[in-house]
Tab-separated table of C-alpha atoms in Angstrom:
chain	number	residue	atom	x	y	z
M	1	MET	CA	-146.793	83.077	299.489
M	2	ALA	CA	-144.339	85.238	301.429
M	3	GLY	CA	-142.756	84.613	304.786
M	4	MET	CA	-144.025	86.219	307.969
M	5	PHE	CA	-142.431	88.220	310.769
M	6	GLU	CA	-143.563	87.139	314.244
M	7	LEU	CA	-143.021	89.531	317.142
M	8	PHE	CA	-142.622	87.827	320.552
M	9	MET	CA	-141.119	88.182	324.036
M	10	ASP	CA	-138.286	85.843	324.965
M	11	PRO	CA	-137.837	84.275	328.437
M	12	GLN	CA	-135.705	87.273	329.530
M	13	SER	CA	-138.647	89.644	328.790
M	14	ALA	CA	-136.953	91.176	325.749
M	15	PHE	CA	-138.752	91.758	322.463
M	16	ARG	CA	-137.601	89.718	319.473
M	17	PHE	CA	-138.919	88.835	316.045
M	18	ARG	CA	-138.494	85.768	313.903
M	19	LEU	CA	-138.875	85.331	310.176
M	20	THR	CA	-140.829	82.216	309.258
M	21	ALA	CA	-141.194	80.563	305.874
M	22	PRO	CA	-144.660	79.852	304.454
M	23	ASP	CA	-144.423	76.283	305.791
M	24	GLY	CA	-143.705	77.566	309.342
M	25	THR	CA	-139.953	76.932	309.347
M	26	VAL	CA	-138.073	79.542	311.390
M	27	MET	CA	-135.566	81.147	309.032
M	28	ALA	CA	-134.089	83.838	311.309
M	29	VAL	CA	-134.380	85.164	314.867
M	30	SER	CA	-133.508	88.745	315.790
M	31	LYS	CA	-131.371	90.127	318.564
M	32	PRO	CA	-133.173	91.199	321.757
M	33	PHE	CA	-134.782	94.662	321.753
M	34	ASP	CA	-135.689	96.748	324.805
M	35	THR	CA	-138.984	98.049	323.416
M	36	LYS	CA	-141.629	96.836	321.013
M	37	THR	CA	-141.101	99.979	318.909
M	38	ASP	CA	-137.415	99.109	318.484
M	39	ALA	CA	-138.315	95.560	317.425
M	40	VAL	CA	-140.774	96.848	314.815
M	41	ALA	CA	-138.081	99.234	313.546
M	42	GLY	CA	-135.771	96.202	313.291
M	43	ILE	CA	-138.345	94.419	311.127
M	44	ALA	CA	-138.546	97.479	308.874
M	45	ALA	CA	-134.747	97.537	308.586
M	46	VAL	CA	-134.615	93.849	307.639
M	47	ARG	CA	-137.269	94.398	304.986
M	48	GLU	CA	-135.307	97.313	303.558
M	49	TYR	CA	-131.807	95.843	303.615
M	50	ALA	CA	-132.405	92.175	302.828
M	51	GLY	CA	-134.085	92.666	299.460
M	52	MET	CA	-130.898	92.840	297.436
M	53	GLY	CA	-128.529	91.633	300.145
M	54	LEU	CA	-125.166	90.323	299.069
M	55	ILE	CA	-123.549	87.216	300.534
M	56	THR	CA	-120.227	87.553	302.323
M	57	ASP	CA	-118.531	84.278	303.253
M	58	CYS	CA	-116.878	84.742	306.663
M	59	CYS	CA	-116.303	81.019	307.261
M	60	THR	CA	-112.767	79.879	307.975
M	61	THR	CA	-113.398	76.400	306.559
M	62	SER	CA	-115.843	74.968	304.123
M	63	THR	CA	-115.528	71.275	305.024
M	64	ASN	CA	-119.178	71.004	306.076
M	65	ALA	CA	-120.605	72.785	303.057
M	66	ALA	CA	-120.790	71.278	299.615
M	67	VAL	CA	-120.384	73.718	296.738
M	68	PRO	CA	-123.430	73.547	294.448
M	69	SER	CA	-122.429	72.257	291.044
M	70	ALA	CA	-124.017	75.240	289.322
M	71	TRP	CA	-121.735	77.595	291.276
M	72	SER	CA	-118.479	75.667	291.021
M	73	ASP	CA	-115.789	77.369	288.985
M	74	THR	CA	-114.458	74.859	286.514
M	75	GLY	CA	-112.371	77.433	284.700
M	76	SER	CA	-114.246	76.959	281.454
M	77	LYS	CA	-116.527	79.569	279.986
M	78	THR	CA	-119.776	77.848	279.101
M	79	GLU	CA	-122.942	79.454	277.870
M	80	ASP	CA	-124.872	77.623	280.612
M	81	SER	CA	-123.083	79.628	283.288
M	82	PRO	CA	-125.514	80.882	285.975
M	83	ARG	CA	-123.285	83.841	286.819
M	84	MET	CA	-124.781	87.263	286.356
M	85	PRO	CA	-122.780	89.979	284.620
M	86	LYS	CA	-121.671	92.883	286.755
M	87	THR	CA	-124.364	95.462	286.114
M	88	ASP	CA	-126.580	97.890	287.919
M	89	PHE	CA	-129.150	95.522	289.453
M	90	HIS	CA	-131.352	98.369	290.644
M	91	GLY	CA	-131.524	99.767	287.129
M	92	ARG	CA	-132.371	96.343	285.735
M	93	ALA	CA	-135.088	95.884	288.364
M	94	ARG	CA	-136.635	99.231	287.431
M	95	ALA	CA	-136.595	98.238	283.750
M	96	VAL	CA	-138.291	94.920	284.542
M	97	ARG	CA	-140.973	96.636	286.624
M	98	ARG	CA	-141.641	99.097	283.799
M	99	ALA	CA	-141.835	96.286	281.244
M	100	VAL	CA	-144.241	94.241	283.355
M	101	SER	CA	-146.524	97.110	284.313
M	102	GLY	CA	-146.595	98.603	280.813
M	103	PRO	CA	-146.637	102.289	279.956
M	104	ARG	CA	-148.246	104.448	282.601
M	105	TRP	CA	-150.093	106.587	280.086
M	106	ALA	CA	-151.866	103.669	278.347
M	107	GLY	CA	-155.049	104.034	280.412
M	108	ALA	CA	-155.251	107.783	279.849
M	109	ILE	CA	-155.841	107.667	276.087
M	110	HIS	CA	-159.318	108.908	275.186
M	111	ASN	CA	-161.066	109.447	271.922
M	112	LEU	CA	-161.103	113.240	271.554
M	113	SER	CA	-162.991	113.377	268.216
């Protein structure tokens, strides 16, 4: 099940939206928008840009965050490494979609005899 965008008005009468997880946990809250149309456009932008969003670490310290063991760089090259090779992710996604959906012409074959 996917998350849900909830459009609401904050106490200052500005439009905002929040992204909630399937269990109801609030995952993100937007900036204030002047109009409902602008807030809906903000939801569309989040949907478009967050799909393949990269992570940029802007933290000055990492004392509160523990590095997951699967991501730690031990300096050794193991075959169990979860790191992805640098490739064209969009091209790989297209290839996966084509493989899952099958050939588009498969349903158009008819017996012409």
